[in-house]
Short mmCIF file of C-alpha atoms in Angstrom, two decimals:
data_model
loop_
_atom_site.label_atom_id
_atom_site.label_comp_id
_atom_site.label_asym_id
_atom_site.label_seq_id
_atom_site.Cartn_x
_atom_site.Cartn_y
_atom_site.Cartn_z
CA MET A 1 57.66 41.90 56.02
CA ASN A 2 57.90 40.63 59.55
CA PHE A 3 61.53 39.55 59.68
CA PRO A 4 64.85 41.42 59.64
CA PRO A 5 66.46 42.39 56.34
CA PRO A 6 69.20 40.18 54.82
CA GLY A 7 72.46 40.14 56.73
CA ARG A 8 70.90 40.48 60.20
CA PHE A 9 70.17 36.80 60.74
CA PRO A 10 72.61 34.68 62.75
CA PRO A 11 74.40 32.07 60.61
CA LEU A 12 72.50 28.83 60.14
CA ILE A 13 74.26 25.80 61.61
CA LEU A 14 73.69 22.07 62.01
CA ASP A 15 72.15 22.52 65.48
CA ASP A 16 69.39 24.63 63.90
CA VAL A 17 68.49 21.80 61.55
CA ARG A 18 68.61 19.24 64.34
CA GLY A 19 66.34 21.45 66.41
CA ALA A 20 63.93 21.63 63.47
CA GLN A 21 64.01 17.85 63.20
CA LYS A 22 62.91 17.50 66.83
CA MET A 23 60.16 20.04 66.25
CA LEU A 24 58.89 18.10 63.23
CA SER A 25 58.79 14.75 65.01
CA GLY A 26 55.27 13.39 64.60
CA VAL A 27 54.39 16.19 62.19
CA SER A 28 56.24 15.49 58.93
CA ARG A 29 56.80 12.02 57.57
CA VAL A 30 60.20 10.39 57.24
CA THR A 31 59.74 9.78 53.54
CA PRO A 32 61.22 6.63 51.99
CA LEU A 33 64.16 6.06 49.68
CA GLU A 34 63.30 4.04 46.57
CA GLY A 35 65.93 2.58 44.27
CA SER A 36 65.94 3.09 40.50
CA ARG A 37 67.44 0.19 38.56
CA HIS A 38 67.22 2.09 35.28
CA LEU A 39 69.11 5.15 36.51
CA SER A 40 71.55 2.98 38.46
CA ALA A 41 72.46 1.21 35.22
CA LEU A 42 72.95 4.53 33.42
CA VAL A 43 75.05 6.08 36.18
CA GLY A 44 76.99 2.89 36.90
CA ALA A 45 76.29 3.21 40.64
CA PRO A 46 73.26 2.96 42.94
CA VAL A 47 70.66 5.71 42.46
CA GLN A 48 67.84 6.20 44.94
CA PHE A 49 64.91 8.61 45.05
CA LYS A 50 64.12 10.54 48.24
CA CYS A 51 60.35 10.60 47.93
CA GLU A 52 59.16 13.93 49.28
CA ASN A 53 56.33 13.65 46.77
CA LEU A 54 54.90 11.26 49.41
CA GLN A 55 55.20 13.86 52.18
CA ARG A 56 52.09 15.28 53.83
CA THR A 57 50.59 17.92 51.48
CA GLY A 58 52.56 16.31 48.65
CA SER A 59 55.85 18.18 49.04
CA PHE A 60 58.68 19.12 51.39
CA LYS A 61 57.18 22.56 52.03
CA LEU A 62 55.36 21.49 55.20
CA ARG A 63 58.72 21.10 56.97
CA GLY A 64 59.86 24.70 56.69
CA ALA A 65 56.40 26.21 57.09
CA TYR A 66 55.78 24.34 60.34
CA VAL A 67 59.16 25.27 61.84
CA ARG A 68 58.68 28.92 60.90
CA ILE A 69 55.16 29.22 62.32
CA ALA A 70 55.92 27.14 65.42
CA GLY A 71 58.77 29.52 66.22
CA LEU A 72 56.56 32.61 66.28
CA PRO A 73 55.97 34.23 69.69
CA PRO A 74 52.36 34.07 70.99
CA VAL A 75 51.55 37.67 70.04
CA GLU A 76 52.53 37.05 66.42
CA ARG A 77 50.66 33.76 66.29
CA ALA A 78 47.58 35.57 67.50
CA ALA A 79 47.86 37.99 64.57
CA GLY A 80 47.72 35.11 62.10
CA VAL A 81 49.93 34.37 59.13
CA VAL A 82 49.75 35.12 55.42
CA ALA A 83 51.51 33.52 52.46
CA ALA A 84 51.57 33.70 48.68
CA SER A 85 51.92 30.61 46.52
CA ALA A 86 50.66 28.85 43.45
CA GLY A 87 50.53 25.51 45.25
CA ASN A 88 53.04 23.68 47.44
CA HIS A 89 53.94 26.46 49.89
CA ALA A 90 50.25 27.33 50.14
CA GLN A 91 49.37 23.82 51.25
CA GLY A 92 52.34 23.60 53.62
CA VAL A 93 51.39 26.85 55.35
CA ALA A 94 47.73 25.85 55.48
CA LEU A 95 48.36 22.50 57.17
CA ALA A 96 51.08 23.83 59.49
CA SER A 97 48.77 26.62 60.64
CA ALA A 98 45.91 24.21 61.23
CA LEU A 99 48.14 21.92 63.31
CA LEU A 100 49.34 24.87 65.40
CA GLY A 101 45.94 26.56 65.75
CA VAL A 102 47.00 29.67 63.83
CA ARG A 103 44.73 31.57 61.46
CA ALA A 104 46.11 31.47 57.90
CA THR A 105 45.34 33.49 54.79
CA VAL A 106 46.89 32.34 51.53
CA PHE A 107 46.97 34.41 48.36
CA MET A 108 47.02 32.38 45.15
CA PRO A 109 47.06 33.48 41.48
CA VAL A 110 43.70 33.63 39.74
CA GLY A 111 44.79 30.85 37.38
CA ALA A 112 46.09 28.49 40.09
CA PRO A 113 45.09 24.85 39.43
CA LEU A 114 41.75 24.07 41.04
CA PRO A 115 43.02 20.94 42.88
CA LYS A 116 45.68 23.03 44.65
CA VAL A 117 43.19 25.75 45.58
CA ALA A 118 40.76 23.14 46.90
CA ALA A 119 43.47 21.34 48.91
CA THR A 120 44.66 24.60 50.49
CA ARG A 121 41.11 25.39 51.60
CA GLU A 122 40.58 21.87 52.92
CA TYR A 123 43.69 22.22 55.10
CA GLY A 124 41.95 25.16 56.77
CA ALA A 125 43.38 28.31 55.18
CA ARG A 126 41.33 31.19 53.84
CA VAL A 127 42.23 31.46 50.16
CA ARG A 128 42.20 34.77 48.29
CA LEU A 129 42.71 34.68 44.54
CA HIS A 130 44.64 37.70 43.30
CA GLY A 131 46.86 38.48 40.32
CA GLN A 132 47.72 36.65 37.16
CA VAL A 133 51.32 35.85 38.10
CA VAL A 134 52.97 34.95 41.41
CA ASP A 135 54.75 38.33 41.67
CA GLU A 136 51.36 40.09 41.78
CA THR A 137 50.09 37.56 44.30
CA LEU A 138 53.19 38.06 46.45
CA ALA A 139 52.75 41.83 46.46
CA ALA A 140 49.11 41.44 47.53
CA ALA A 141 50.08 39.12 50.40
CA GLN A 142 52.75 41.54 51.61
CA GLU A 143 50.28 44.42 51.49
CA TYR A 144 47.81 42.34 53.49
CA ALA A 145 50.51 41.67 56.09
CA HIS A 146 51.24 45.41 56.33
CA GLU A 147 47.57 46.29 56.75
CA THR A 148 46.55 43.56 59.21
CA GLY A 149 49.71 42.74 61.15
CA ALA A 150 49.64 39.13 59.99
CA VAL A 151 53.10 37.55 59.77
CA PHE A 152 54.25 37.01 56.20
CA ILE A 153 55.63 33.47 55.75
CA HIS A 154 58.18 33.59 52.96
CA PRO A 155 58.53 30.38 50.91
CA PHE A 156 62.33 30.25 51.16
CA ASP A 157 64.00 33.43 52.43
CA HIS A 158 64.11 32.84 56.19
CA PRO A 159 66.44 30.75 58.42
CA ASP A 160 63.57 28.84 60.04
CA ILE A 161 62.25 27.82 56.62
CA ILE A 162 65.73 26.71 55.56
CA ALA A 163 66.29 24.77 58.80
CA GLY A 164 63.01 22.92 58.32
CA GLN A 165 63.86 21.98 54.74
CA GLY A 166 67.32 20.88 55.90
CA THR A 167 65.78 17.99 57.82
CA VAL A 168 65.51 16.22 54.45
CA GLY A 169 69.32 16.12 54.42
CA LEU A 170 69.51 14.54 57.87
CA GLU A 171 67.08 11.84 56.78
CA ILE A 172 69.11 11.11 53.65
CA LEU A 173 72.29 10.61 55.69
CA ASP A 174 70.44 8.31 58.08
CA GLN A 175 68.81 6.28 55.30
CA CYS A 176 71.80 6.13 52.96
CA PRO A 177 75.00 6.59 55.02
CA GLU A 178 77.17 5.74 52.01
CA VAL A 179 75.71 8.52 49.81
CA ARG A 180 78.29 10.45 47.80
CA THR A 181 76.08 12.78 45.71
CA ILE A 182 72.75 14.47 46.46
CA VAL A 183 70.88 16.06 43.55
CA VAL A 184 68.17 18.63 44.38
CA GLY A 185 66.06 21.08 42.42
CA ILE A 186 66.58 24.79 43.13
CA GLY A 187 64.08 27.63 42.91
CA GLY A 188 64.69 30.30 45.50
CA GLY A 189 67.23 28.04 47.19
CA GLY A 190 65.73 27.21 50.59
CA LEU A 191 65.69 23.43 50.14
CA ALA A 192 69.18 23.16 48.66
CA ALA A 193 70.59 25.53 51.29
CA GLY A 194 69.05 23.59 54.18
CA ILE A 195 70.23 20.24 52.86
CA ALA A 196 73.72 21.65 52.29
CA VAL A 197 73.94 23.03 55.85
CA ALA A 198 72.99 19.67 57.35
CA VAL A 199 74.94 17.37 55.05
CA LYS A 200 78.18 19.33 54.72
CA ALA A 201 78.48 19.67 58.52
CA ILE A 202 78.40 15.89 58.92
CA ARG A 203 79.77 14.65 55.59
CA PRO A 204 81.75 17.40 53.85
CA ASP A 205 82.79 14.88 51.19
CA VAL A 206 79.23 14.50 49.88
CA ARG A 207 78.77 16.38 46.62
CA ILE A 208 75.60 18.47 46.42
CA ILE A 209 74.35 19.39 42.96
CA GLY A 210 71.51 21.84 42.41
CA VAL A 211 69.31 21.74 39.31
CA GLN A 212 67.36 24.58 37.70
CA ALA A 213 65.12 24.72 34.66
CA ALA A 214 67.06 26.42 31.85
CA GLY A 215 64.12 28.78 31.24
CA ALA A 216 64.11 30.03 34.85
CA ALA A 217 67.72 29.74 35.97
CA CYS A 218 68.45 32.63 38.32
CA TYR A 219 71.33 30.98 40.19
CA PRO A 220 74.01 30.68 37.47
CA PRO A 221 74.11 34.45 36.77
CA SER A 222 73.81 35.23 40.49
CA LEU A 223 76.70 32.94 41.40
CA ALA A 224 78.76 34.49 38.59
CA ALA A 225 77.98 37.99 39.91
CA GLY A 226 78.59 37.03 43.54
CA HIS A 227 75.18 38.30 44.69
CA PRO A 228 71.50 37.62 43.89
CA VAL A 229 70.39 39.05 40.57
CA SER A 230 66.96 39.06 38.97
CA ILE A 231 66.27 37.52 35.59
CA GLY A 232 63.52 38.78 33.33
CA SER A 233 61.77 36.05 31.38
CA LEU A 234 60.67 32.89 33.19
CA GLN A 235 59.64 30.12 30.80
CA THR A 236 59.28 26.64 32.25
CA MET A 237 56.69 24.02 33.08
CA ALA A 238 58.40 23.56 36.47
CA ASP A 239 56.34 25.99 38.54
CA GLY A 240 57.90 24.82 41.80
CA ILE A 241 61.33 26.18 40.81
CA LYS A 242 60.11 29.07 38.64
CA VAL A 243 61.76 31.86 40.65
CA GLY A 244 63.24 35.01 39.16
CA ARG A 245 65.68 35.87 41.95
CA PRO A 246 67.48 33.80 44.61
CA GLY A 247 66.58 34.41 48.22
CA ASP A 248 69.10 36.57 50.05
CA VAL A 249 69.43 34.14 52.96
CA PRO A 250 69.73 30.89 50.98
CA PHE A 251 71.96 32.43 48.33
CA GLY A 252 74.93 32.79 50.69
CA LEU A 253 74.56 29.19 51.83
CA VAL A 254 74.23 27.84 48.29
CA GLN A 255 77.23 29.91 47.21
CA GLU A 256 79.33 28.49 50.05
CA LEU A 257 78.11 24.90 50.31
CA VAL A 258 76.52 23.69 47.07
CA ASP A 259 79.16 22.23 44.77
CA GLU A 260 77.49 22.87 41.42
CA VAL A 261 74.29 24.18 39.83
CA ARG A 262 73.19 22.67 36.52
CA THR A 263 70.31 23.46 34.18
CA VAL A 264 67.94 21.14 32.30
CA SER A 265 65.73 21.72 29.27
CA GLU A 266 61.96 21.37 29.02
CA ASP A 267 62.36 18.20 26.93
CA GLU A 268 64.61 16.75 29.63
CA LEU A 269 62.05 17.60 32.31
CA ALA A 270 59.27 15.95 30.31
CA GLY A 271 61.40 12.84 29.78
CA ALA A 272 62.16 12.69 33.49
CA LEU A 273 58.47 12.85 34.38
CA LEU A 274 57.75 10.04 31.98
CA LEU A 275 60.52 7.92 33.51
CA CYS A 276 59.26 8.56 37.05
CA LEU A 277 55.77 7.45 36.08
CA GLU A 278 56.68 4.47 33.91
CA ARG A 279 59.71 3.05 35.71
CA ALA A 280 59.31 4.21 39.32
CA LYS A 281 55.48 4.40 39.45
CA MET A 282 55.87 7.86 40.98
CA VAL A 283 53.60 10.84 40.32
CA VAL A 284 56.03 13.76 40.39
CA GLU A 285 55.63 17.40 39.42
CA PRO A 286 58.11 18.98 36.95
CA ALA A 287 60.16 20.71 39.67
CA GLY A 288 60.40 17.43 41.57
CA ALA A 289 61.63 15.63 38.47
CA SER A 290 64.44 18.12 37.78
CA PRO A 291 67.12 16.00 39.55
CA VAL A 292 66.06 13.01 37.44
CA ALA A 293 66.35 15.17 34.31
CA ALA A 294 69.90 16.09 35.29
CA LEU A 295 70.81 12.43 35.81
CA LEU A 296 69.37 11.47 32.44
CA SER A 297 71.16 14.28 30.62
CA ASP A 298 74.68 13.32 31.78
CA PRO A 299 74.56 10.14 33.88
CA LYS A 300 78.28 9.38 33.89
CA SER A 301 79.13 12.71 35.54
CA PHE A 302 77.62 11.68 38.87
CA ARG A 303 79.59 9.90 41.59
CA GLY A 304 77.51 7.24 43.30
CA PRO A 305 75.73 6.25 45.38
CA VAL A 306 73.38 9.06 44.32
CA VAL A 307 70.21 10.30 46.03
CA ALA A 308 67.89 12.32 43.79
CA LEU A 309 65.27 14.32 45.63
CA LEU A 310 61.71 14.09 44.29
CA SER A 311 60.62 17.28 46.01
CA GLY A 312 56.91 17.21 45.24
CA GLY A 313 54.03 15.46 43.52
CA ASN A 314 51.37 18.17 43.31
CA VAL A 315 50.70 18.38 39.59
CA ASP A 316 47.42 19.27 37.91
CA PRO A 317 46.03 16.24 35.97
CA LEU A 318 45.49 18.29 32.82
CA LEU A 319 49.06 19.56 32.94
CA THR A 320 50.25 16.01 33.54
CA GLN A 321 48.50 14.88 30.38
CA ARG A 322 50.14 17.59 28.29
CA ILE A 323 53.57 17.05 29.83
CA LEU A 324 53.48 13.29 29.36
CA THR A 325 52.38 13.69 25.75
CA HIS A 326 55.31 16.06 25.21
CA GLY A 327 57.65 13.66 26.99
CA MET A 328 56.51 10.69 24.91
CA SER A 329 57.01 12.71 21.73
CA ALA A 330 60.50 13.76 22.81
CA ALA A 331 61.29 10.11 23.62
CA GLY A 332 60.25 8.98 20.14
CA ARG A 333 57.04 7.36 21.32
CA TYR A 334 54.87 9.44 18.96
CA LEU A 335 55.48 10.05 15.28
CA SER A 336 53.65 12.59 13.11
CA LEU A 337 53.86 12.06 9.35
CA ARG A 338 52.38 13.42 6.15
CA LEU A 339 52.50 11.34 3.00
CA ARG A 340 50.93 11.24 -0.44
CA LEU A 341 49.16 8.32 -2.05
CA THR A 342 47.02 7.64 -5.09
CA ASP A 343 43.37 8.48 -4.39
CA ARG A 344 41.76 5.18 -5.35
CA PRO A 345 39.81 2.44 -3.55
CA GLY A 346 42.02 0.31 -1.34
CA ALA A 347 44.96 2.73 -1.27
CA LEU A 348 44.45 3.61 2.38
CA ALA A 349 44.12 -0.05 3.38
CA THR A 350 47.37 -0.84 1.57
CA MET A 351 49.19 1.95 3.39
CA LEU A 352 47.80 0.79 6.73
CA GLY A 353 49.05 -2.68 5.92
CA VAL A 354 52.59 -1.29 5.63
CA LEU A 355 52.19 0.34 9.06
CA SER A 356 50.86 -2.91 10.53
CA VAL A 357 53.91 -4.84 9.31
CA ALA A 358 56.12 -2.07 10.77
CA ASP A 359 54.27 -2.53 14.10
CA ALA A 360 53.18 1.13 14.34
CA ASN A 361 49.86 1.90 16.05
CA VAL A 362 47.68 4.52 14.36
CA LEU A 363 46.31 7.03 16.86
CA ASP A 364 44.75 9.46 14.36
CA ILE A 365 44.43 9.82 10.62
CA SER A 366 43.03 12.51 8.32
CA HIS A 367 42.73 13.00 4.54
CA VAL A 368 43.34 16.11 2.47
CA ARG A 369 42.04 16.02 -1.10
CA THR A 370 41.45 19.70 -1.91
CA ASP A 371 44.95 21.20 -1.60
CA PRO A 372 45.90 22.87 -4.91
CA ARG A 373 49.40 21.35 -4.54
CA LEU A 374 47.92 17.89 -5.03
CA GLY A 375 47.52 16.23 -8.39
CA LEU A 376 44.10 15.22 -9.69
CA THR A 377 44.49 11.64 -8.46
CA GLU A 378 46.48 12.35 -5.30
CA ALA A 379 45.48 12.56 -1.65
CA GLU A 380 47.53 13.63 1.31
CA VAL A 381 47.28 11.71 4.58
CA GLU A 382 48.28 13.03 7.99
CA LEU A 383 49.12 10.33 10.52
CA GLN A 384 49.65 10.31 14.28
CA LEU A 385 51.41 7.10 15.22
CA GLU A 386 52.42 5.45 18.47
CA THR A 387 55.94 4.08 18.20
CA LYS A 388 58.56 2.41 20.39
CA GLY A 389 61.39 4.91 20.31
CA PRO A 390 63.62 6.88 17.92
CA GLU A 391 64.94 3.80 16.10
CA HIS A 392 61.43 2.50 15.53
CA CYS A 393 60.40 5.92 14.15
CA GLU A 394 63.16 5.65 11.56
CA GLU A 395 62.12 2.09 10.71
CA VAL A 396 58.48 3.13 10.17
CA ALA A 397 59.43 6.04 7.92
CA ALA A 398 61.83 3.82 5.98
CA ALA A 399 59.14 1.15 5.50
CA LEU A 400 56.76 3.73 4.04
CA ARG A 401 59.41 5.11 1.70
CA GLY A 402 60.34 1.58 0.69
CA ALA A 403 56.72 0.96 -0.26
CA GLY A 404 56.87 3.94 -2.62
CA TYR A 405 55.17 6.62 -0.54
CA LEU A 406 56.37 10.24 -0.49
CA VAL A 407 56.93 10.90 3.21
CA MET A 408 57.07 14.57 4.14
CA GLY A 409 57.73 14.30 7.89
#
């Protein structure tokens, strides 16, 4: 790598973040705050979204990448930069390099979503697909840096990156001076660390809560151990915070300045994405929705006014479809049932009449007549229904049972 090992950096302070803010003037957008009436009602205090999903390149990553690359001396700029990423950091580095006239090479996993690969190329970077997982891609990028002299741009483990991300915190204080809680997703920790440095220096009373996906939560065991530790299995849809080990530089800042780190489940992430789309009209990726998931899981534990950071909106459309389907199922908006009925003319129409009265919409239906468990005059029907929530699901099932059908769930 092309930066000193952990422990040799000077401490990051508010002036570093303010300097980054000046550097980013005219480069990054001052993204808006948008209120959420639904979450405000749940929390019992105003809740606003900080919409970094509307940032250039679709996430906050441009901020840190630009500050890091802009701070390179001319000789290092001339050597070019290299990065490894499955999406957001790739696009941030690509655009920052193009704006600064620096040659950029970005390594991405072979299975990276095509829209993210295409966007990274369109921003001007040379994309090299390597490895099946990000760790393999990262190793390839570091080897490339060693062989060519290109400067490796880490996604979170460098003070310049952290200072750039911290400008989000300064904007929040300017846009919502009365804020009492900021909720932010955590992967490696660069964003949360930067926000904490900026906010705590000006408003030490503001509570900062980090959120990780339960299936990729490296910070709780690291904070318990007092130093960064690696976790083995990483299982989450939230690619943007799917990190197996905290960064050395951000870890110390998170440990000192972030008040609490919580975890959220996959069902909670899916429900948060659905809420962002339906209620806020916001396209948000799973990592960006993690603060919303935390608010939904325990709304009364947050002191308001609350600002929840929507950190990015770069999500593959096919993944969005699967996630929203999962979220609607978890929210009781889909109901799958199997039931038995007498195999005679008109039986299906009668059963559909019961569903019509119960106001359930049939999405799919299939018959099974050849199962040896069925009687000679029986048929089994599998139904996929669109419903209006958990209570409606119970009402539909009860209506079918009340009509004499054997409902098997």
